[in-house]
């Protein structure tokens, strides 16, 4: 019997959410460990030697306890055929993914903006999305005319672009108004069976992550 991957994180999306996205896209059932809400829970993980760098997310998978978000994502993507057919495709996927992760970082930190910084940070987030990141993906889809970013097959790059789109649409629903190809991409990828299941109402955690003081 195969053991489900077990996820250790706070009660929220944060850096664990992209990991959830990839597992769900691959059709892999996973379970959330008890959410970290107290110092004692965190200390126990430290004492067990599980948190190599003293931080989460951590995923128990295939008899390993993996930490560091990118390492976890790389392993899941490689295992489940979401990481291209060769080293060149993997390099392209990494390139696009790094862009989405830069944008996601801005989106994740936005709810923690001070009241006086909130308006400025919102404007910067939308400006970066619509002038730096989304035009790249729109151009790639337009240039090759295929359904996916790399190799005409679904990869983690497509999954993470969709995640970024949905995250920023929570704050600005019209953000794709000037990107018709990304609109079509969003509709197409959102309707893939495993992703459609993952996006069912009620599954998503509140976006702002209330991290306890550990």
mmCIF file of N, CA and C in Angstrom, residues 83-204:
data_model
loop_
_atom_site.group_PDB
_atom_site.id
_atom_site.type_symbol
_atom_site.label_atom_id
_atom_site.label_comp_id
_atom_site.label_asym_id
_atom_site.label_seq_id
_atom_site.Cartn_x
_atom_site.Cartn_y
_atom_site.Cartn_z
ATOM 1 N N UNK A 83 7.932 17.863 -15.872
ATOM 2 C CA UNK A 83 9.202 18.580 -15.889
ATOM 3 C C UNK A 83 9.936 18.434 -17.214
ATOM 4 N N UNK A 84 9.183 18.293 -18.306
ATOM 5 C CA UNK A 84 9.781 18.250 -19.633
ATOM 6 C C UNK A 84 10.394 16.911 -19.995
ATOM 7 N N UNK A 85 10.761 16.798 -21.288
ATOM 8 C CA UNK A 85 11.289 15.528 -21.812
ATOM 9 C C UNK A 85 12.812 15.461 -21.791
ATOM 10 N N UNK A 86 13.476 16.619 -21.693
ATOM 11 C CA UNK A 86 14.936 16.617 -21.708
ATOM 12 C C UNK A 86 15.446 17.846 -20.964
ATOM 13 N N UNK A 87 16.754 17.988 -20.913
ATOM 14 C CA UNK A 87 17.354 19.058 -20.116
ATOM 15 C C UNK A 87 17.042 20.449 -20.676
ATOM 16 N N UNK A 88 16.876 20.565 -22.000
ATOM 17 C CA UNK A 88 16.533 21.861 -22.576
ATOM 18 C C UNK A 88 15.120 22.279 -22.179
ATOM 19 N N UNK A 89 14.185 21.339 -22.237
ATOM 20 C CA UNK A 89 12.826 21.665 -21.828
ATOM 21 C C UNK A 89 12.779 22.003 -20.346
ATOM 22 N N UNK A 90 13.575 21.286 -19.564
ATOM 23 C CA UNK A 90 13.603 21.566 -18.124
ATOM 24 C C UNK A 90 14.141 22.980 -17.866
ATOM 25 N N UNK A 91 15.127 23.400 -18.629
ATOM 26 C CA UNK A 91 15.666 24.754 -18.461
ATOM 27 C C UNK A 91 14.602 25.804 -18.774
ATOM 28 N N UNK A 92 13.823 25.586 -19.831
ATOM 29 C CA UNK A 92 12.752 26.521 -20.171
ATOM 30 C C UNK A 92 11.682 26.543 -19.079
ATOM 31 N N UNK A 93 11.321 25.366 -18.602
ATOM 32 C CA UNK A 93 10.327 25.281 -17.527
ATOM 33 C C UNK A 93 10.819 26.037 -16.297
ATOM 34 N N UNK A 94 12.084 25.811 -15.936
ATOM 35 C CA UNK A 94 12.653 26.515 -14.777
ATOM 36 C C UNK A 94 12.601 28.030 -14.978
ATOM 37 N N UNK A 95 12.902 28.469 -16.184
ATOM 38 C CA UNK A 95 12.913 29.898 -16.472
ATOM 39 C C UNK A 95 11.525 30.507 -16.264
ATOM 40 N N UNK A 96 10.500 29.860 -16.812
ATOM 41 C CA UNK A 96 9.142 30.379 -16.654
ATOM 42 C C UNK A 96 8.680 30.283 -15.206
ATOM 43 N N UNK A 97 9.025 29.193 -14.548
ATOM 44 C CA UNK A 97 8.620 28.994 -13.161
ATOM 45 C C UNK A 97 9.223 30.059 -12.250
ATOM 46 N N UNK A 98 10.477 30.406 -12.469
ATOM 47 C CA UNK A 98 11.108 31.418 -11.627
ATOM 48 C C UNK A 98 10.377 32.753 -11.735
ATOM 49 N N UNK A 99 9.877 33.054 -12.930
ATOM 50 C CA UNK A 99 9.082 34.266 -13.089
ATOM 51 C C UNK A 99 7.808 34.214 -12.266
ATOM 52 N N UNK A 100 7.105 33.088 -12.332
ATOM 53 C CA UNK A 100 5.857 32.981 -11.562
ATOM 54 C C UNK A 100 6.138 33.044 -10.067
ATOM 55 N N UNK A 101 7.257 32.470 -9.637
ATOM 56 C CA UNK A 101 7.550 32.478 -8.203
ATOM 57 C C UNK A 101 7.901 33.883 -7.716
ATOM 58 N N UNK A 102 8.548 34.663 -8.567
ATOM 59 C CA UNK A 102 8.807 36.064 -8.215
ATOM 60 C C UNK A 102 7.484 36.813 -8.021
ATOM 61 N N UNK A 103 6.554 36.592 -8.955
ATOM 62 C CA UNK A 103 5.245 37.254 -8.855
ATOM 63 C C UNK A 103 4.473 36.741 -7.645
ATOM 64 N N UNK A 104 4.495 35.430 -7.436
ATOM 65 C CA UNK A 104 3.768 34.858 -6.301
ATOM 66 C C UNK A 104 4.253 35.419 -4.971
ATOM 67 N N UNK A 105 5.554 35.669 -4.891
ATOM 68 C CA UNK A 105 6.108 36.220 -3.658
ATOM 69 C C UNK A 105 5.476 37.580 -3.363
ATOM 70 N N UNK A 106 5.320 38.399 -4.388
ATOM 71 C CA UNK A 106 4.683 39.697 -4.199
ATOM 72 C C UNK A 106 3.231 39.538 -3.745
ATOM 73 N N UNK A 107 2.536 38.589 -4.373
ATOM 74 C CA UNK A 107 1.119 38.388 -4.055
ATOM 75 C C UNK A 107 0.967 37.864 -2.625
ATOM 76 N N UNK A 108 1.833 36.939 -2.232
ATOM 77 C CA UNK A 108 1.741 36.370 -0.887
ATOM 78 C C UNK A 108 2.027 37.399 0.191
ATOM 79 N N UNK A 109 2.949 38.317 -0.087
ATOM 80 C CA UNK A 109 3.329 39.304 0.921
ATOM 81 C C UNK A 109 2.364 40.497 0.981
ATOM 82 N N UNK A 110 1.593 40.688 -0.082
ATOM 83 C CA UNK A 110 0.712 41.855 -0.140
ATOM 84 C C UNK A 110 -0.229 41.973 1.062
ATOM 85 N N UNK A 111 -0.894 40.880 1.519
ATOM 86 C CA UNK A 111 -1.814 41.034 2.661
ATOM 87 C C UNK A 111 -1.140 41.520 3.935
ATOM 88 N N UNK A 112 0.175 41.380 4.020
ATOM 89 C CA UNK A 112 0.890 41.806 5.212
ATOM 90 C C UNK A 112 1.391 43.257 5.108
ATOM 91 N N UNK A 113 1.020 43.931 4.036
ATOM 92 C CA UNK A 113 1.422 45.325 3.870
ATOM 93 C C UNK A 113 0.834 46.188 4.988
ATOM 94 N N UNK A 114 1.589 47.163 5.427
ATOM 95 C CA UNK A 114 1.055 48.112 6.400
ATOM 96 C C UNK A 114 -0.021 48.953 5.720
ATOM 97 N N UNK A 115 -0.954 49.501 6.481
ATOM 98 C CA UNK A 115 -2.037 50.299 5.873
ATOM 99 C C UNK A 115 -1.522 51.408 4.957
ATOM 100 N N UNK A 116 -0.436 52.045 5.361
ATOM 101 C CA UNK A 116 0.086 53.145 4.541
ATOM 102 C C UNK A 116 0.795 52.666 3.278
ATOM 103 N N UNK A 117 1.206 51.388 3.257
ATOM 104 C CA UNK A 117 1.913 50.841 2.101
ATOM 105 C C UNK A 117 0.987 50.052 1.178
ATOM 106 N N UNK A 118 -0.229 49.754 1.615
ATOM 107 C CA UNK A 118 -1.095 48.819 0.900
ATOM 108 C C UNK A 118 -1.425 49.290 -0.515
ATOM 109 N N UNK A 119 -1.821 50.549 -0.650
ATOM 110 C CA UNK A 119 -2.201 51.057 -1.967
ATOM 111 C C UNK A 119 -1.007 51.021 -2.926
ATOM 112 N N UNK A 120 0.143 51.446 -2.455
ATOM 113 C CA UNK A 120 1.344 51.444 -3.299
ATOM 114 C C UNK A 120 1.724 50.015 -3.697
ATOM 115 N N UNK A 121 1.674 49.072 -2.749
ATOM 116 C CA UNK A 121 2.053 47.695 -3.040
ATOM 117 C C UNK A 121 1.065 47.022 -3.986
ATOM 118 N N UNK A 122 -0.221 47.379 -3.854
ATOM 119 C CA UNK A 122 -1.231 46.840 -4.778
ATOM 120 C C UNK A 122 -0.936 47.300 -6.203
ATOM 121 N N UNK A 123 -0.680 48.575 -6.360
ATOM 122 C CA UNK A 123 -0.395 49.117 -7.690
ATOM 123 C C UNK A 123 0.854 48.476 -8.286
ATOM 124 N N UNK A 124 1.883 48.275 -7.467
ATOM 125 C CA UNK A 124 3.109 47.652 -7.950
ATOM 126 C C UNK A 124 2.872 46.206 -8.359
ATOM 127 N N UNK A 125 2.095 45.471 -7.570
ATOM 128 C CA UNK A 125 1.778 44.083 -7.875
ATOM 129 C C UNK A 125 1.061 43.966 -9.224
ATOM 130 N N UNK A 126 0.066 44.795 -9.449
ATOM 131 C CA UNK A 126 -0.681 44.760 -10.708
ATOM 132 C C UNK A 126 0.211 45.205 -11.867
ATOM 133 N N UNK A 127 1.024 46.223 -11.622
ATOM 134 C CA UNK A 127 1.919 46.716 -12.672
ATOM 135 C C UNK A 127 2.907 45.629 -13.098
ATOM 136 N N UNK A 128 3.487 44.943 -12.128
ATOM 137 C CA UNK A 128 4.445 43.879 -12.450
ATOM 138 C C UNK A 128 3.767 42.741 -13.201
ATOM 139 N N UNK A 129 2.582 42.363 -12.759
ATOM 140 C CA UNK A 129 1.861 41.269 -13.415
ATOM 141 C C UNK A 129 1.556 41.603 -14.871
ATOM 142 N N UNK A 130 1.060 42.806 -15.112
ATOM 143 C CA UNK A 130 0.569 43.155 -16.443
ATOM 144 C C UNK A 130 1.631 43.704 -17.379
ATOM 145 N N UNK A 131 2.783 44.127 -16.834
ATOM 146 C CA UNK A 131 3.831 44.694 -17.677
ATOM 147 C C UNK A 131 5.096 43.849 -17.750
ATOM 148 N N UNK A 132 5.313 42.996 -16.765
ATOM 149 C CA UNK A 132 6.539 42.214 -16.751
ATOM 150 C C UNK A 132 6.290 40.720 -16.971
ATOM 151 N N UNK A 133 5.326 40.153 -16.272
ATOM 152 C CA UNK A 133 5.185 38.696 -16.276
ATOM 153 C C UNK A 133 4.155 38.174 -17.278
ATOM 154 N N UNK A 134 2.927 38.645 -17.208
ATOM 155 C CA UNK A 134 1.898 38.115 -18.101
ATOM 156 C C UNK A 134 2.207 38.344 -19.583
ATOM 157 N N UNK A 135 2.816 39.476 -19.978
ATOM 158 C CA UNK A 135 3.155 39.628 -21.393
ATOM 159 C C UNK A 135 4.106 38.549 -21.909
ATOM 160 N N UNK A 136 4.985 38.058 -21.050
ATOM 161 C CA UNK A 136 5.909 36.990 -21.457
ATOM 162 C C UNK A 136 5.134 35.738 -21.836
ATOM 163 N N UNK A 137 4.205 35.323 -20.966
ATOM 164 C CA UNK A 137 3.466 34.083 -21.218
ATOM 165 C C UNK A 137 2.510 34.259 -22.400
ATOM 166 N N UNK A 138 1.918 35.431 -22.524
ATOM 167 C CA UNK A 138 1.049 35.709 -23.670
ATOM 168 C C UNK A 138 1.841 35.582 -24.974
ATOM 169 N N UNK A 139 3.049 36.110 -24.975
ATOM 170 C CA UNK A 139 3.886 36.063 -26.177
ATOM 171 C C UNK A 139 4.302 34.636 -26.511
ATOM 172 N N UNK A 140 4.671 33.867 -25.506
ATOM 173 C CA UNK A 140 5.087 32.479 -25.755
ATOM 174 C C UNK A 140 3.947 31.686 -26.378
ATOM 175 N N UNK A 141 2.764 31.780 -25.781
ATOM 176 C CA UNK A 141 1.621 31.050 -26.347
ATOM 177 C C UNK A 141 1.315 31.526 -27.757
ATOM 178 N N UNK A 142 1.452 32.823 -28.004
ATOM 179 C CA UNK A 142 1.184 33.349 -29.342
ATOM 180 C C UNK A 142 2.210 32.906 -30.364
ATOM 181 N N UNK A 143 3.472 32.820 -29.954
ATOM 182 C CA UNK A 143 4.542 32.461 -30.887
ATOM 183 C C UNK A 143 4.471 31.015 -31.347
ATOM 184 N N UNK A 144 4.206 30.098 -30.409
ATOM 185 C CA UNK A 144 4.222 28.695 -30.846
ATOM 186 C C UNK A 144 2.834 28.111 -31.113
ATOM 187 N N UNK A 145 1.775 28.808 -30.697
ATOM 188 C CA UNK A 145 0.423 28.378 -31.020
ATOM 189 C C UNK A 145 0.022 27.053 -30.421
ATOM 190 N N UNK A 146 0.691 26.632 -29.362
ATOM 191 C CA UNK A 146 0.376 25.363 -28.723
ATOM 192 C C UNK A 146 -0.382 25.597 -27.415
ATOM 193 N N UNK A 147 -0.891 24.507 -26.854
ATOM 194 C CA UNK A 147 -1.714 24.625 -25.667
ATOM 195 C C UNK A 147 -0.906 24.822 -24.392
ATOM 196 N N UNK A 148 0.381 24.462 -24.422
ATOM 197 C CA UNK A 148 1.195 24.488 -23.214
ATOM 198 C C UNK A 148 2.480 25.279 -23.461
ATOM 199 N N UNK A 149 3.110 25.716 -22.380
ATOM 200 C CA UNK A 149 4.283 26.571 -22.513
ATOM 201 C C UNK A 149 5.471 25.867 -23.153
ATOM 202 N N UNK A 150 5.718 24.615 -22.770
ATOM 203 C CA UNK A 150 6.937 23.915 -23.194
ATOM 204 C C UNK A 150 6.609 22.525 -23.722
ATOM 205 N N UNK A 151 7.124 22.219 -24.915
ATOM 206 C CA UNK A 151 7.032 20.854 -25.429
ATOM 207 C C UNK A 151 5.643 20.371 -25.761
ATOM 208 N N UNK A 152 4.679 21.279 -25.831
ATOM 209 C CA UNK A 152 3.291 20.940 -26.119
ATOM 210 C C UNK A 152 2.758 19.825 -25.229
ATOM 211 N N UNK A 153 3.199 19.847 -23.960
ATOM 212 C CA UNK A 153 2.595 18.963 -22.962
ATOM 213 C C UNK A 153 2.558 19.697 -21.626
ATOM 214 N N UNK A 154 1.619 19.307 -20.803
ATOM 215 C CA UNK A 154 1.450 19.967 -19.512
ATOM 216 C C UNK A 154 2.717 19.834 -18.673
ATOM 217 N N UNK A 155 3.143 20.953 -18.079
ATOM 218 C CA UNK A 155 4.297 20.943 -17.186
ATOM 219 C C UNK A 155 3.991 21.791 -15.964
ATOM 220 N N UNK A 156 4.910 21.753 -15.017
ATOM 221 C CA UNK A 156 4.737 22.564 -13.817
ATOM 222 C C UNK A 156 4.676 24.047 -14.152
ATOM 223 N N UNK A 157 5.273 24.450 -15.261
ATOM 224 C CA UNK A 157 5.215 25.857 -15.661
ATOM 225 C C UNK A 157 3.772 26.287 -15.902
ATOM 226 N N UNK A 158 3.008 25.479 -16.631
ATOM 227 C CA UNK A 158 1.608 25.806 -16.887
ATOM 228 C C UNK A 158 0.816 25.862 -15.586
ATOM 229 N N UNK A 159 1.070 24.901 -14.728
ATOM 230 C CA UNK A 159 0.351 24.829 -13.456
ATOM 231 C C UNK A 159 0.630 26.077 -12.618
ATOM 232 N N UNK A 160 1.883 26.486 -12.580
ATOM 233 C CA UNK A 160 2.241 27.628 -11.735
ATOM 234 C C UNK A 160 1.806 28.959 -12.338
ATOM 235 N N UNK A 161 1.737 29.045 -13.659
ATOM 236 C CA UNK A 161 1.168 30.248 -14.275
ATOM 237 C C UNK A 161 -0.308 30.358 -13.914
ATOM 238 N N UNK A 162 -1.036 29.246 -14.003
ATOM 239 C CA UNK A 162 -2.452 29.280 -13.635
ATOM 240 C C UNK A 162 -2.631 29.670 -12.171
ATOM 241 N N UNK A 163 -1.812 29.113 -11.303
ATOM 242 C CA UNK A 163 -1.898 29.471 -9.889
ATOM 243 C C UNK A 163 -1.699 30.977 -9.705
ATOM 244 N N UNK A 164 -0.705 31.552 -10.371
ATOM 245 C CA UNK A 164 -0.446 32.991 -10.255
ATOM 246 C C UNK A 164 -1.634 33.812 -10.742
ATOM 247 N N UNK A 165 -2.208 33.401 -11.856
ATOM 248 C CA UNK A 165 -3.365 34.117 -12.399
ATOM 249 C C UNK A 165 -4.508 34.132 -11.388
ATOM 250 N N UNK A 166 -4.825 32.964 -10.854
ATOM 251 C CA UNK A 166 -5.954 32.882 -9.928
ATOM 252 C C UNK A 166 -5.678 33.644 -8.629
ATOM 253 N N UNK A 167 -4.427 33.622 -8.195
ATOM 254 C CA UNK A 167 -4.087 34.368 -6.980
ATOM 255 C C UNK A 167 -4.307 35.866 -7.163
ATOM 256 N N UNK A 168 -3.832 36.395 -8.273
ATOM 257 C CA UNK A 168 -3.925 37.852 -8.455
ATOM 258 C C UNK A 168 -5.341 38.271 -8.833
ATOM 259 N N UNK A 169 -6.105 37.370 -9.450
ATOM 260 C CA UNK A 169 -7.500 37.687 -9.759
ATOM 261 C C UNK A 169 -8.346 37.850 -8.498
ATOM 262 N N UNK A 170 -7.908 37.287 -7.399
ATOM 263 C CA UNK A 170 -8.632 37.494 -6.146
ATOM 264 C C UNK A 170 -8.614 38.967 -5.745
ATOM 265 N N UNK A 171 -7.592 39.681 -6.177
ATOM 266 C CA UNK A 171 -7.465 41.101 -5.849
ATOM 267 C C UNK A 171 -7.895 41.998 -7.000
ATOM 268 N N UNK A 172 -7.696 41.532 -8.242
ATOM 269 C CA UNK A 172 -8.046 42.335 -9.412
ATOM 270 C C UNK A 172 -8.628 41.401 -10.484
ATOM 271 N N UNK A 173 -9.960 41.191 -10.468
ATOM 272 C CA UNK A 173 -10.590 40.223 -11.371
ATOM 273 C C UNK A 173 -10.395 40.501 -12.852
ATOM 274 N N UNK A 174 -10.089 41.762 -13.226
ATOM 275 C CA UNK A 174 -9.944 42.110 -14.644
ATOM 276 C C UNK A 174 -8.497 42.085 -15.114
ATOM 277 N N UNK A 175 -7.610 41.495 -14.342
ATOM 278 C CA UNK A 175 -6.174 41.590 -14.634
ATOM 279 C C UNK A 175 -5.805 40.983 -15.988
ATOM 280 N N UNK A 176 -6.618 40.055 -16.512
ATOM 281 C CA UNK A 176 -6.315 39.427 -17.810
ATOM 282 C C UNK A 176 -7.034 40.091 -18.975
ATOM 283 N N UNK A 177 -7.619 41.238 -18.753
ATOM 284 C CA UNK A 177 -8.440 41.852 -19.804
ATOM 285 C C UNK A 177 -7.670 42.126 -21.093
ATOM 286 N N UNK A 178 -6.356 42.366 -21.003
ATOM 287 C CA UNK A 178 -5.544 42.652 -22.184
ATOM 288 C C UNK A 178 -4.769 41.426 -22.682
ATOM 289 N N UNK A 179 -5.113 40.237 -22.154
ATOM 290 C CA UNK A 179 -4.357 39.026 -22.483
ATOM 291 C C UNK A 179 -5.296 37.897 -22.917
ATOM 292 N N UNK A 180 -5.799 37.965 -24.152
ATOM 293 C CA UNK A 180 -6.783 36.967 -24.610
ATOM 294 C C UNK A 180 -6.245 35.539 -24.616
ATOM 295 N N UNK A 181 -4.967 35.367 -24.935
ATOM 296 C CA UNK A 181 -4.426 34.007 -24.958
ATOM 297 C C UNK A 181 -4.320 33.429 -23.549
ATOM 298 N N UNK A 182 -4.007 34.264 -22.584
ATOM 299 C CA UNK A 182 -3.979 33.791 -21.203
ATOM 300 C C UNK A 182 -5.390 33.521 -20.685
ATOM 301 N N UNK A 183 -6.355 34.274 -21.153
ATOM 302 C CA UNK A 183 -7.744 33.978 -20.793
ATOM 303 C C UNK A 183 -8.140 32.586 -21.287
ATOM 304 N N UNK A 184 -7.783 32.297 -22.545
ATOM 305 C CA UNK A 184 -8.093 30.975 -23.103
ATOM 306 C C UNK A 184 -7.319 29.883 -22.374
ATOM 307 N N UNK A 185 -6.052 30.169 -22.061
ATOM 308 C CA UNK A 185 -5.230 29.222 -21.318
ATOM 309 C C UNK A 185 -5.854 28.912 -19.962
ATOM 310 N N UNK A 186 -6.272 29.954 -19.253
ATOM 311 C CA UNK A 186 -6.879 29.773 -17.940
ATOM 312 C C UNK A 186 -8.115 28.858 -18.026
ATOM 313 N N UNK A 187 -8.982 29.112 -18.994
ATOM 314 C CA UNK A 187 -10.185 28.287 -19.135
ATOM 315 C C UNK A 187 -9.827 26.847 -19.467
ATOM 316 N N UNK A 188 -8.854 26.676 -20.341
ATOM 317 C CA UNK A 188 -8.453 25.328 -20.792
ATOM 318 C C UNK A 188 -7.823 24.520 -19.658
ATOM 319 N N UNK A 189 -6.846 25.103 -18.979
ATOM 320 C CA UNK A 189 -6.129 24.367 -17.938
ATOM 321 C C UNK A 189 -7.005 24.151 -16.711
ATOM 322 N N UNK A 190 -7.853 25.106 -16.396
ATOM 323 C CA UNK A 190 -8.734 24.969 -15.235
ATOM 324 C C UNK A 190 -9.710 23.810 -15.388
ATOM 325 N N UNK A 191 -9.955 23.407 -16.634
ATOM 326 C CA UNK A 191 -10.911 22.330 -16.878
ATOM 327 C C UNK A 191 -10.272 20.962 -17.047
ATOM 328 N N UNK A 192 -8.946 20.876 -16.894
ATOM 329 C CA UNK A 192 -8.333 19.547 -16.838
ATOM 330 C C UNK A 192 -8.883 18.833 -15.605
ATOM 331 N N UNK A 193 -9.237 17.557 -15.718
ATOM 332 C CA UNK A 193 -9.982 16.886 -14.634
ATOM 333 C C UNK A 193 -9.371 17.010 -13.244
ATOM 334 N N UNK A 194 -8.069 16.788 -13.116
ATOM 335 C CA UNK A 194 -7.473 16.833 -11.770
ATOM 336 C C UNK A 194 -7.443 18.257 -11.219
ATOM 337 N N UNK A 195 -7.202 19.221 -12.101
ATOM 338 C CA UNK A 195 -7.178 20.608 -11.652
ATOM 339 C C UNK A 195 -8.589 21.098 -11.326
ATOM 340 N N UNK A 196 -9.537 20.719 -12.148
ATOM 341 C CA UNK A 196 -10.932 21.094 -11.883
ATOM 342 C C UNK A 196 -11.375 20.566 -10.519
ATOM 343 N N UNK A 197 -10.985 19.352 -10.204
ATOM 344 C CA UNK A 197 -11.318 18.776 -8.896
ATOM 345 C C UNK A 197 -10.663 19.567 -7.770
ATOM 346 N N UNK A 198 -9.403 19.937 -7.971
ATOM 347 C CA UNK A 198 -8.649 20.681 -6.955
ATOM 348 C C UNK A 198 -9.279 22.039 -6.682
ATOM 349 N N UNK A 199 -9.881 22.641 -7.697
ATOM 350 C CA UNK A 199 -10.434 23.988 -7.580
ATOM 351 C C UNK A 199 -11.884 24.019 -7.106
ATOM 352 N N UNK A 200 -12.417 22.875 -6.712
ATOM 353 C CA UNK A 200 -13.797 22.844 -6.246
ATOM 354 C C UNK A 200 -13.991 23.805 -5.076
ATOM 355 N N UNK A 201 -15.131 24.494 -5.023
ATOM 356 C CA UNK A 201 -15.389 25.446 -3.925
ATOM 357 C C UNK A 201 -15.254 24.776 -2.561
ATOM 358 N N UNK A 202 -14.693 25.548 -1.619
ATOM 359 C CA UNK A 202 -14.565 25.044 -0.260
ATOM 360 C C UNK A 202 -13.212 24.459 0.045
ATOM 361 N N UNK A 203 -12.399 24.161 -1.011
ATOM 362 C CA UNK A 203 -11.106 23.563 -0.748
ATOM 363 C C UNK A 203 -10.060 24.599 -0.366
ATOM 364 N N UNK A 204 -10.144 25.779 -0.960
ATOM 365 C CA UNK A 204 -9.094 26.772 -0.792
ATOM 366 C C UNK A 204 -9.101 27.366 0.613
#
